[in-house]
Structures are given as C-alpha cells and as structure tokens.
Coordinates of C-alpha atoms in Angstrom, one line a residue:
Chain A
M22 CA 17.4 19.3 -8.8
I23 CA 20.6 17.4 -9.9
N24 CA 20.4 15.9 -6.4
E25 CA 17.2 15.4 -6.1
I26 CA 17.1 13.4 -10.0
K27 CA 20.5 11.0 -8.7
S28 CA 18.5 9.6 -6.0
I29 CA 15.9 9.0 -8.0
V30 CA 17.5 7.3 -10.7
Q31 CA 19.5 5.5 -8.0
N32 CA 16.5 4.4 -6.0
Y33 CA 14.7 3.5 -9.1
L34 CA 18.3 1.2 -9.7
N35 CA 18.4 -0.6 -6.1
N36 CA 14.3 -1.1 -7.3
A37 CA 14.8 -2.3 -10.1
K38 CA 17.3 -5.7 -9.6
L39 CA 19.9 -5.8 -12.7
T40 CA 21.9 -8.6 -13.7
E41 CA 24.4 -9.3 -11.1
F42 CA 26.6 -11.7 -9.9
L43 CA 26.3 -13.3 -6.7
T44 CA 28.0 -15.9 -4.9
G45 CA 26.7 -18.3 -2.5
S46 CA 26.7 -21.8 -0.2
V47 CA 24.7 -24.5 -1.3
V48 CA 23.0 -25.5 2.0
L49 CA 20.0 -27.2 2.3
D50 CA 16.9 -25.4 1.2
G51 CA 18.6 -23.0 -2.0
I52 CA 21.8 -21.2 -1.5
K53 CA 22.9 -19.2 1.2
I54 CA 24.7 -15.4 -0.5
S55 CA 24.7 -14.1 3.5
E56 CA 24.0 -13.7 6.8
K57 CA 19.9 -12.9 6.2
L58 CA 19.7 -14.1 2.9
T59 CA 19.5 -17.2 0.8
I60 CA 17.9 -17.6 -1.7
P61 CA 15.2 -20.9 -2.1
N62 CA 15.8 -23.5 -4.6
E63 CA 12.1 -22.7 -6.5
L64 CA 14.7 -20.0 -7.9
I65 CA 17.6 -21.4 -8.6
V66 CA 17.4 -22.5 -12.3
G67 CA 20.9 -24.4 -14.2
N68 CA 22.4 -27.8 -15.1
L69 CA 24.2 -27.6 -12.2
K70 CA 22.3 -27.2 -9.9
S71 CA 21.5 -30.6 -9.4
T72 CA 24.9 -31.8 -9.2
A73 CA 26.0 -29.0 -6.6
I74 CA 26.1 -30.8 -2.6
I75 CA 26.0 -28.9 0.4
G76 CA 28.8 -26.8 0.9
D77 CA 30.0 -25.9 -1.6
N78 CA 31.0 -22.5 -3.2
V79 CA 29.1 -21.2 -5.8
R80 CA 28.7 -18.2 -8.7
L81 CA 25.5 -17.0 -9.6
L82 CA 23.8 -14.9 -12.7
R83 CA 20.5 -12.5 -11.1
N84 CA 19.1 -11.8 -13.4
H85 CA 17.5 -8.6 -14.4
G86 CA 14.2 -8.1 -12.0
G87 CA 15.6 -10.9 -9.4
Q88 CA 13.6 -13.5 -8.8
T89 CA 15.5 -15.8 -11.5
Y90 CA 19.9 -16.8 -10.2
Y91 CA 21.4 -19.0 -12.7
I92 CA 24.4 -21.4 -11.1
L93 CA 27.8 -21.1 -13.4
E94 CA 29.9 -22.8 -11.8
V95 CA 31.3 -24.1 -8.8
I96 CA 34.9 -22.5 -7.4
N97 CA 37.1 -23.5 -4.0
Chain B
M158 CA -15.4 20.9 21.7
T159 CA -16.6 19.0 24.9
K160 CA -16.6 16.4 22.4
I161 CA -13.0 16.5 21.8
E162 CA -10.3 14.2 24.2
F163 CA -6.5 14.6 23.0
L164 CA -3.7 13.3 24.7
V165 CA 0.0 13.2 24.9
S166 CA 2.5 11.5 27.1
V167 CA 6.0 13.0 27.5
N168 CA 8.9 11.9 30.1
N169 CA 6.1 8.7 31.1
K170 CA 3.1 11.9 31.7
T171 CA 0.2 12.3 30.9
W172 CA -1.3 15.5 29.7
E173 CA -5.4 15.9 28.4
I174 CA -5.2 19.2 25.7
S175 CA -8.1 19.0 24.3
E176 CA -9.1 22.7 26.2
L177 CA -5.3 23.8 24.5
V178 CA -5.5 22.8 21.1
K179 CA -6.2 25.3 18.2
S180 CA -6.5 22.0 14.6
I181 CA -7.0 19.2 14.2
E182 CA -6.0 17.1 10.5
F183 CA -6.5 13.7 10.7
S184 CA -5.2 11.6 7.1
D185 CA -5.5 8.4 5.8
K186 CA -4.6 6.8 2.5
L187 CA -5.6 3.5 1.1
N188 CA -2.3 1.0 1.2
D189 CA -0.2 4.2 0.0
G190 CA 2.3 4.5 3.9
C191 CA 0.8 5.2 7.3
S192 CA -2.1 7.8 8.4
K193 CA -1.7 11.0 9.6
L194 CA -2.3 13.2 12.2
E195 CA -2.0 16.8 12.3
F196 CA -2.7 19.5 15.5
S197 CA -1.2 22.9 16.6
Y198 CA -1.6 24.0 20.3
V199 CA -1.1 27.4 22.1
D200 CA 1.1 26.6 25.3
D201 CA 4.9 27.2 25.9
N202 CA 4.7 25.1 29.1
L203 CA 4.8 22.1 27.2
K204 CA 7.0 21.0 25.7
L205 CA 5.9 18.3 22.9
E206 CA 8.9 16.0 22.5
N207 CA 9.5 13.5 18.9
G208 CA 8.8 9.9 19.8
S209 CA 6.0 11.7 22.0
G210 CA 2.7 9.7 22.2
V211 CA -0.1 11.5 21.3
M212 CA -3.8 9.6 21.6
F213 CA -7.6 11.5 19.6
R214 CA -10.3 10.7 21.2
Y215 CA -13.8 12.0 19.1
D216 CA -17.6 12.1 20.4
S217 CA -15.9 8.9 22.7
K218 CA -14.5 7.3 19.5
N219 CA -11.5 5.7 19.4
I220 CA -9.5 8.3 16.0
F221 CA -5.6 7.5 16.1
S222 CA -2.9 7.0 18.3
G223 CA 1.2 7.6 17.7
I224 CA 4.1 9.2 17.9
V225 CA 4.9 12.8 17.8
F226 CA 7.8 13.2 14.7
K227 CA 7.7 16.6 13.6
H228 CA 7.1 19.8 15.9
G229 CA 7.6 23.4 14.9
H230 CA 7.3 26.7 17.0
N231 CA 6.7 30.1 15.8
K232 CA 7.1 33.3 17.3
K233 CA 3.0 33.1 18.5
G234 CA 3.9 30.4 21.0
E235 CA 1.8 28.2 18.5
I236 CA 3.4 24.2 18.7
T237 CA 3.1 22.9 15.0
V238 CA 3.2 18.8 15.7
T239 CA 2.6 15.8 12.8
A240 CA 2.7 12.3 14.4
Y241 CA 2.2 8.8 12.4
D242 CA 1.0 5.9 13.2
Q243 CA 2.5 2.4 14.1
L244 CA 2.8 2.2 10.1
R245 CA 5.8 4.6 9.4
Y246 CA 7.4 2.2 11.3
A247 CA 6.7 -0.3 8.9
K248 CA 8.9 2.0 6.3
A249 CA 12.1 0.1 7.4
K250 CA 13.8 -1.5 4.0
D251 CA 15.2 -5.0 4.4
N252 CA 15.2 -8.7 2.0
V253 CA 13.0 -10.7 2.9
V254 CA 12.5 -14.3 1.0
V255 CA 9.1 -15.3 0.0
Q256 CA 8.2 -18.4 0.7
K257 CA 4.9 -19.6 1.6
D258 CA 4.1 -17.2 2.9
T259 CA 1.0 -14.4 2.1
A260 CA -0.2 -11.0 2.5
T261 CA -1.3 -12.0 6.4
T262 CA 2.1 -14.1 7.5
L263 CA 4.0 -11.3 5.4
T264 CA 2.3 -8.8 8.2
K265 CA 2.9 -11.2 10.5
R266 CA 6.4 -11.9 10.3
M267 CA 7.0 -7.2 9.8
C268 CA 5.3 -6.9 13.4
N269 CA 7.2 -9.3 15.5
Y270 CA 10.5 -8.2 13.6
L271 CA 9.8 -4.2 13.8
G272 CA 8.5 -4.7 17.4
I273 CA 4.8 -3.4 16.2
P274 CA 1.5 -4.5 18.0
S275 CA -0.5 -6.1 16.1
G276 CA -4.4 -6.8 15.8
T277 CA -7.1 -8.1 13.0
L278 CA -5.3 -9.9 10.7
T279 CA -7.3 -11.3 8.3
D280 CA -6.6 -14.8 6.4
T281 CA -5.6 -13.1 2.5
A282 CA -6.1 -17.9 2.1
Y283 CA -3.6 -16.8 -1.0
V284 CA -0.3 -18.0 -1.3
L285 CA 2.0 -15.5 -2.4
A286 CA 5.1 -17.3 -5.3
T287 CA 8.0 -17.5 -3.9
T288 CA 10.0 -14.6 -4.5
V289 CA 13.6 -12.5 -3.2
Q290 CA 12.7 -9.0 -2.5
E291 CA 15.7 -7.4 -2.0
D292 CA 16.1 -3.9 0.0
K293 CA 12.7 -3.2 -0.3
T294 CA 10.8 -1.4 2.3
W295 CA 8.1 -4.1 4.5
L296 CA 5.8 -1.5 3.4
D297 CA 6.1 -2.1 -0.2
I298 CA 6.4 -5.8 -0.2
I299 CA 3.9 -6.0 1.4
Y300 CA 1.5 -3.8 -0.8
S301 CA 2.8 -5.9 -3.7
A302 CA 1.1 -8.9 -2.1
I303 CA -2.0 -6.7 -1.8
S304 CA -2.1 -6.6 -5.2
D305 CA -1.5 -10.5 -6.4
T306 CA -3.7 -11.5 -3.9
L307 CA -6.3 -9.1 -5.8
L308 CA -5.3 -10.1 -8.8
Y309 CA -5.4 -13.9 -8.5
R310 CA -7.9 -14.0 -6.0
E311 CA -10.5 -11.1 -6.6
K312 CA -10.2 -10.2 -3.1
W313 CA -9.4 -6.9 -2.1
F314 CA -7.8 -6.5 0.9
C315 CA -6.0 -3.3 3.2
L316 CA -3.2 -2.7 5.4
R317 CA -4.1 -0.2 8.2
D318 CA -3.4 1.1 11.3
E319 CA -6.0 0.8 14.4
F320 CA -5.7 2.6 16.8
G321 CA -2.2 1.6 18.0
K322 CA -2.9 -1.8 16.3
V323 CA -2.0 -2.7 12.9
T324 CA -4.9 -4.8 10.8
L325 CA -5.5 -6.3 7.6
R326 CA -8.8 -6.4 7.0
D327 CA -10.8 -7.2 4.0
I328 CA -12.3 -4.6 1.8
N329 CA -15.5 -5.9 1.7
D330 CA -15.8 -6.5 5.7
L331 CA -15.5 -2.4 6.1
K332 CA -19.2 -1.5 4.1
L333 CA -20.7 1.8 5.5
D334 CA -24.4 2.1 5.9
L335 CA -23.4 5.6 5.5
V336 CA -25.5 7.3 2.3
L337 CA -23.5 11.0 1.6
G338 CA -24.8 13.1 -1.1
D339 CA -26.2 16.2 -2.4
K340 CA -28.7 15.2 0.5
S341 CA -27.3 13.8 3.2
L342 CA -24.5 15.3 4.8
C343 CA -22.3 16.6 1.1
Y344 CA -22.0 20.4 0.6
D345 CA -19.8 20.5 -2.1
F346 CA -18.5 18.0 -5.0
D347 CA -15.8 17.1 -7.5
Y348 CA -17.1 14.1 -10.2
E349 CA -14.6 13.3 -12.8
K350 CA -14.9 10.9 -16.0
S351 CA -11.9 9.8 -18.0
I352 CA -9.6 7.0 -20.3
D353 CA -7.0 8.8 -19.9
E354 CA -5.3 7.3 -17.1
E355 CA -5.8 3.2 -16.6
F356 CA -7.6 2.4 -19.5
Y357 CA -7.0 -0.9 -21.8
N358 CA -9.0 -1.9 -24.1
R359 CA -7.0 -4.8 -25.7
I360 CA -4.3 -7.4 -23.2
K361 CA -1.4 -8.3 -24.8
I362 CA 1.3 -10.5 -22.9
Y363 CA 4.2 -11.9 -24.5
V364 CA 5.0 -15.5 -22.4
K365 CA 8.6 -14.7 -22.9
G366 CA 8.2 -18.8 -20.5
K367 CA 9.9 -21.7 -18.8
D368 CA 11.9 -24.0 -20.9
D369 CA 8.6 -25.6 -22.9
A370 CA 6.9 -25.4 -25.8
T371 CA 4.8 -21.4 -24.9
V372 CA 7.5 -19.5 -25.4
G373 CA 7.7 -16.7 -27.1
T374 CA 3.8 -16.7 -27.5
T375 CA 1.6 -13.6 -27.8
I376 CA -1.9 -13.9 -25.7
V377 CA -4.0 -10.9 -27.3
K378 CA -7.6 -10.1 -24.5
D379 CA -9.8 -7.5 -25.6
S380 CA -12.8 -5.8 -26.4
E381 CA -14.4 -5.2 -29.8
A382 CA -16.7 -3.1 -28.6
S383 CA -14.8 -0.9 -26.8
I384 CA -12.4 -1.0 -28.8
K385 CA -14.9 0.5 -31.4
N386 CA -16.4 3.6 -28.9
Y387 CA -13.1 5.1 -27.2
G388 CA -9.8 3.5 -30.5
L389 CA -7.6 0.7 -29.7
L390 CA -5.6 1.7 -26.1
Q391 CA -3.0 -1.4 -25.4
Y392 CA -2.1 -2.8 -22.7
F393 CA 1.3 -4.7 -23.5
E394 CA 3.1 -6.8 -20.9
I395 CA 6.7 -9.4 -20.9
M396 CA 5.6 -12.0 -18.7
E397 CA 8.4 -14.1 -17.3
N398 CA 8.4 -17.8 -15.9
K399 CA 5.1 -18.5 -16.7
N400 CA 2.9 -20.5 -18.6
A401 CA 0.8 -19.4 -21.9
S402 CA -2.2 -20.5 -19.6
Q403 CA -1.1 -18.1 -16.4
A404 CA -1.0 -14.9 -18.6
K405 CA -4.7 -16.1 -20.1
S406 CA -6.3 -15.8 -17.0
K407 CA -4.1 -12.8 -16.3
A408 CA -5.2 -11.0 -19.9
A409 CA -8.8 -11.8 -18.8
V410 CA -8.8 -10.7 -14.8
L411 CA -6.5 -7.2 -16.5
L412 CA -8.9 -6.8 -19.1
G413 CA -11.7 -7.0 -16.5
L414 CA -10.3 -4.4 -14.6
Y415 CA -8.9 -1.5 -16.7
N416 CA -11.3 -1.3 -19.2
Q417 CA -13.7 1.0 -17.6
E418 CA -13.9 4.4 -17.4
T419 CA -12.3 5.4 -14.7
E420 CA -14.1 7.7 -13.0
T421 CA -12.7 10.2 -9.6
L422 CA -15.2 12.0 -7.5
S423 CA -14.4 14.2 -4.5
L424 CA -16.9 15.0 -1.5
D425 CA -16.3 17.6 0.9
C426 CA -19.3 16.8 3.5
L427 CA -19.5 16.6 7.6
G428 CA -18.3 14.5 9.7
D429 CA -18.7 11.1 10.1
T430 CA -15.6 9.6 12.8
R431 CA -16.1 6.0 10.8
V432 CA -14.8 7.1 7.7
R433 CA -11.1 5.6 6.9
A434 CA -9.7 5.0 3.7
G435 CA -11.1 1.8 2.9
T436 CA -14.8 2.1 4.0
S437 CA -17.1 2.7 1.2
F438 CA -20.4 3.7 1.4
Y439 CA -23.7 5.1 -0.3
G440 CA -23.0 8.3 -2.6
T441 CA -26.3 9.6 -4.1
I442 CA -25.3 12.2 -6.2
E443 CA -28.1 14.3 -8.5
D444 CA -26.5 16.0 -11.3
I445 CA -24.3 13.2 -12.1
K446 CA -27.0 10.7 -12.4
M447 CA -26.2 8.3 -8.8
E448 CA -28.3 6.5 -6.6
N449 CA -27.2 4.9 -4.2
K450 CA -23.8 3.7 -6.1
R451 CA -20.9 2.1 -3.8
L452 CA -17.6 4.5 -2.9
K453 CA -14.8 3.3 -1.8
V454 CA -12.9 5.5 -0.3
V455 CA -8.5 5.8 -1.5
S456 CA -7.8 9.1 0.8
V457 CA -9.6 11.0 3.6
T458 CA -9.0 14.2 5.2
H459 CA -10.4 14.7 8.5
K460 CA -11.0 18.5 10.4
Y461 CA -12.0 18.0 14.0
I462 CA -11.9 22.6 14.6
P463 CA -14.4 24.1 14.5
I464 CA -16.7 21.1 13.4
H465 CA -16.1 18.1 12.3
T466 CA -16.0 18.0 8.7
M467 CA -14.2 16.0 6.4
S468 CA -12.8 15.3 2.2
L469 CA -12.9 12.6 0.8
E470 CA -11.3 11.4 -2.9
V471 CA -13.2 7.9 -3.9
S472 CA -13.3 5.4 -6.2
L473 CA -16.3 4.5 -7.7

C-alpha cells in the first residue's frame, strides 16, 4: 500500500512538471538542453532572449507546468 | 464453431487452433490504451510464448491481430493467454517537442519512431500549440492532442489499432447503420442520468496571461436556466499564456460540453463484429423513451464462445 502511494505521488510529480533549473546551450531554433530535447524559441521568455547568441550556455528556469522557460543568466 | 479462425505463430510456425480454443474475449476502449484479446485453450503440445503473434477472424471479418504479453497454465492443462494490439508499444515514454504538429503528424512520428505499422491516418487539420512534453507516454501525448483538437475544432478523433495497423479516425466516419435496443438484439440494459460528475453550468476562467492588459481578468460564462434547475455548479480553471478572447471562446465551448446531464447506458446484446469503441449506432429503448438516438460506444467487450455476444458502454 505505502509503496503504491509512493509511486502514485512520484508519477504525479513527474507529470506535473514542477519548477526547475536547467542549463542548455543556445542553438538556431531554441535552447538545447540534451541530445534529444531542444526547447523551441516560442516557449522561451526573458530579457536575455534577444541578446543571447548561438553557442552561449544559459541557465533556464522552467515554469510550473513546463510550458515556459525563463532565461536567468548566461554562464561561461 | 466454424465461424472462428484462430491463428497463432510461435517460432516462425503458424498454427490454426480454432478447435482448441475454449473462450475468447475481446475488449476495446475509446482512446484509453490498447485493445485486448484474452483467450484460453487446452493443449500441452503447443506452447505459446510471450511475443507470439495472434490473429483472430470471426465470420470472415478481421477482428484482432496482436502479440502475446501474458500466458498462464494450470493443472487441468488449460492455458490462458492475454494478447494486446500494437498500441501496447505506445506506452513507451519519451521527450517530445510538439511544434507545428497536428494529432496526425504526432501519430506518424510515433509510428516511425517505435516501428509500429500504420494504416489510415485521417488529417485532424488542427495545428497544436507549441509545447514540450517531457517524460510522457506517446499515448498520453496523442490523447491530449486529440482533446485539444476536440476543444478547438469540435471534431473528435479516435486512435486505434485495426488488425495490426494503427489508425486515426474521425468519429463521424465510424457511424454504423445498426439498431440496438429492446426490440433489436439487446437482452439487457442499465441506464443512469446524473449531474454528479462532469456537469457544470458556470464556467470561470482566470487568465494568468501574457504581459498584456488582460492579465488577471476573470471570464465567466453561465446558463441561468440551468442554475435555476440544478443549483450552481461551477467549473474553475487557471489559464496561462493565453489572452482574454481565447479564454472567452474556451469558456463558451466548455459550457456547451459540460452543461448537459451525463447519461450512461450499458447494453448486453447479441454480437456484431463491426462494433468497436468509437463507433456509433441507433439506440431504441422504450422504457427510457429513447428512439433512434445516435449512441457512441465508449467501451465494448465481445465474447465469441459459445455464441457471439457483446456488452457495451455508450455515451449519449
């Protein structure tokens, strides 16, 4: 029973997509955070969006729900 | 029994076991996972293995083609087997970026990526909002694409396996010229009408919004007549990254969908092989004053032995 509840809560949290820090590098059509996953430009917000250039490493804050990503800073 | 054709392939050999099969049950749900064929047979010489192919035809109609996922044995020598269709493989999780995609292109991408054969994929013609789907099953990703399409285009689609091929069909294309009811094929029914679940007569949407003037507005849409009848039942949602006019149109659609008493009806009937989840037929039941009403099948279980019967749940 306890294990089932744990796995339900875990699944829920995974699905709910809580706020999280991520790092990625700027590429042509978005920010690449892993081999397979590039966040499209449409979902990226923040003042730094216009100044970040291709190749920059950036720190992102993923909003709850996982459908907007805020550029916090450029890291080098 | 002659109507049954039952083929299994084990280690590249195909066996016809229609004479050995003791029970066959096929169940199918509308946009809720893969369909399932459970059967049992008696024979100790034929050992089915997980991954074996199963093909079932009834009365020369293709019913099921899938893969064995479970088999069990008992002392009496009876072997019970559960087989699923190709959509079982769509439970795989992945990261998917939805961009300029429709439910149709997503289904295509899934089939290519997972190596699943595909059949007719009807164009849903609704381009989905850009999203990142992280760590979700392909099935959930496509089902949510189907619900968005329903919400914004008011057209409903059904993802299913048809004899080994994944298809996407417009529900409107699945209408059968079949009448089921107390005078036709049906021998038992169970009916319920409720406002207990999924019933709302006021839709309230709070627009969290983009950085424009509409941030923080609340959209309310309700039906006075319905509130007078049933009392106030409110739906509330927080909408992000949308503006007030998008919220307004969503509220109107939701009110239309939710401001209706939900009726559930289950029927036990003589079987018709065409009936699958997502198809619709005409229902006629005198007791509840229903006459030739289009009913959509939400889930169905067919039993083929000793005679073909089916139990359905429909939405009205």
